[in-house]
Amino acid sequence: MHKRRFFGGIALIAAVSTGCGMATASPERGLTIPAEPTMISFVDPSHVEELTTRTLTAGDAGDRDVHIVYPQLKDAPDLNRKLGALAQTQLRRFTESTVPEGPRPRPELNVDWQLTAADDDIVGVRLRTGEFAGAAWANSLRTVWYDRSSKQVVDSPGLVTSLYPLTTIVREELRKRGSEVSYDAVRPNPDLFDSMAFNPAGDLVVEFDDYQVGPGALGRVAVAVPEEQAEPLLTETGRRAREAAKEATPSPAVSGTPITSPPATSSKAGGVDCEKDKCVALTFDDGPGPFTGELLEQLKRAGARATFFTVGTNVAANPELVTDMREQGHLVANHTWSHRDLTKLSSSKITDAIARAQSVISVELGQAPTLLRPPYGAVNKQVATIARRLGLSLVNWDVDTRDGHERNPATVVRRAVAGAHPGAIILMHDVHRTTVQALPAILRQLAEKGYTFVTVPELYGSAGMQAGHTYTSGKRPLT
């Protein structure tokens, strides 16, 4: 099932404190402490044949920030439908339950994913959801399994024959941990057992959402049921899932450790003087995704170059597309690991979100990005300070095509062309079909107006760009 080697991967180390494992914080909270036995190692998605991703953004969600990504497998249509339905349900419930009260901070829904197993017998997908409704993040997990032999999609409770004996084991383990954990909150309720997977030793790991069995400050709470105890409880699907987890080669963890690489540049930069020529920078966010390859072909045919602000989780799943960007003369830049609004995070989490993406991009390219586009364009002093420390210039835009909201390609074309001016930075996304449909006309009409398509740094010529400063057009930085 391997399609190519990928060094970085997206392995997760779930921190635990004692016994069968209660994590004091989850990796998405910025803490990675080696732990047993609730550590779950994840499969490198770049090794899975014909895997791509789907992305849902704000769309009709109004003044809310939404970024949902989930995998799609060509040979698992029922799994694809299940994941798509879950994403739509989450989006609908979030939209119905939140009320935007001002420009910032807006309600936010963020969903990313990992593979808990992937072989010829079974695939496990773990969805990680974060919701911000105005005070703090609430995180939840759900793991869905696809049994290739029976071609059935199985929710986590389907790994066991009955939740009643499992509930007894889990309650007893939680009872040992003292008053912080509400062990009596555990009931044989499928909603409480909706994220189960296996560690490399074959133990069954049960994970709980924030606030389900204790205060949110506890972070991730998980229990590992030893393999010998779990064995009589498992269904046939559960046994296949366990064996797949035991036999899988875990990916190396992607950390925020700086990687020494030369700065990322466009291999075809040079020869354009944007002080004399009419230059415009096309920028594409959120990829790479299922439409990126087609979009790259369109740019190639037009002889146009662009800047791609890539999301770390998507780079991990589609590393070959990032290589194609570099080889075709485009510039690859950083759009964080999972697209959460950085201004809602602590300094350590901001650093982690940026640095993890920086690491995975650098490993694939052999070059380190020099540009960061903050998700939703949200910047504050803390974000700017961390970007400066990491050597990254902040890039926003002055022309928004709103291609993530628009289903009519002609409207996207009109916005891009009408807004263009010498030095413009145009915002688009390579994860939407509408954008791919609109791009040929954008390229043609702007070329007819005498525009040259360059990467963002070329707009600034010999003056260059400074780390920690925010740029919205090819004139001068805001800070």
Tab-separated table of N, CA, C and O in Angstrom, residues 4 16 41 110 173 194 210 219 276 290 316-317 440:
chain	number	residue	atom	x	y	z
A	4	ARG	N	5.024	6.286	-1.511
A	4	ARG	CA	6.339	6.899	-1.521
A	4	ARG	C	6.817	7.046	-0.089
A	4	ARG	O	6.038	7.000	0.850
A	16	VAL	N	0.968	10.578	29.417
A	16	VAL	CA	0.275	9.981	30.552
A	16	VAL	C	1.075	10.243	31.814
A	16	VAL	O	2.242	10.574	31.786
A	41	SER	N	0.616	5.163	18.261
A	41	SER	CA	1.432	5.551	17.119
A	41	SER	C	0.583	5.484	15.853
A	41	SER	O	-0.164	4.524	15.647
A	110	ASN	N	-12.469	23.379	14.313
A	110	ASN	CA	-11.288	22.849	13.645
A	110	ASN	C	-11.270	21.337	13.792
A	110	ASN	O	-11.391	20.814	14.908
A	173	GLU	N	-10.275	1.410	36.625
A	173	GLU	CA	-8.984	2.054	36.398
A	173	GLU	C	-9.050	3.537	36.747
A	173	GLU	O	-8.149	4.086	37.386
A	194	ASP	N	-16.574	6.522	21.911
A	194	ASP	CA	-16.534	6.736	20.458
A	194	ASP	C	-15.134	6.936	19.917
A	194	ASP	O	-14.956	7.156	18.717
A	210	ASP	N	-12.779	16.179	26.362
A	210	ASP	CA	-12.726	17.160	27.447
A	210	ASP	C	-14.081	17.203	28.160
A	210	ASP	O	-15.136	17.169	27.510
A	219	GLY	N	-7.011	17.869	30.378
A	219	GLY	CA	-6.560	17.522	29.034
A	219	GLY	C	-7.063	16.149	28.632
A	219	GLY	O	-8.149	15.720	29.016
A	276	LYS	N	9.051	48.191	-12.115
A	276	LYS	CA	8.794	48.632	-13.488
A	276	LYS	C	7.651	47.839	-14.132
A	276	LYS	O	6.842	48.392	-14.870
A	290	PRO	N	-6.883	17.501	-3.195
A	290	PRO	CA	-7.211	16.722	-4.390
A	290	PRO	C	-7.214	17.526	-5.682
A	290	PRO	O	-7.127	16.947	-6.763
A	316	ALA	N	1.833	16.310	5.088
A	316	ALA	CA	2.135	14.946	5.521
A	316	ALA	C	1.428	13.909	4.669
A	316	ALA	O	1.961	12.835	4.402
A	317	ALA	N	0.213	14.221	4.224
A	317	ALA	CA	-0.566	13.272	3.423
A	317	ALA	C	-0.217	13.325	1.944
A	317	ALA	O	-0.392	12.338	1.229
A	440	PRO	N	-8.097	29.333	-15.017
A	440	PRO	CA	-7.696	29.641	-16.400
A	440	PRO	C	-8.142	31.028	-16.851
A	440	PRO	O	-7.367	31.758	-17.489
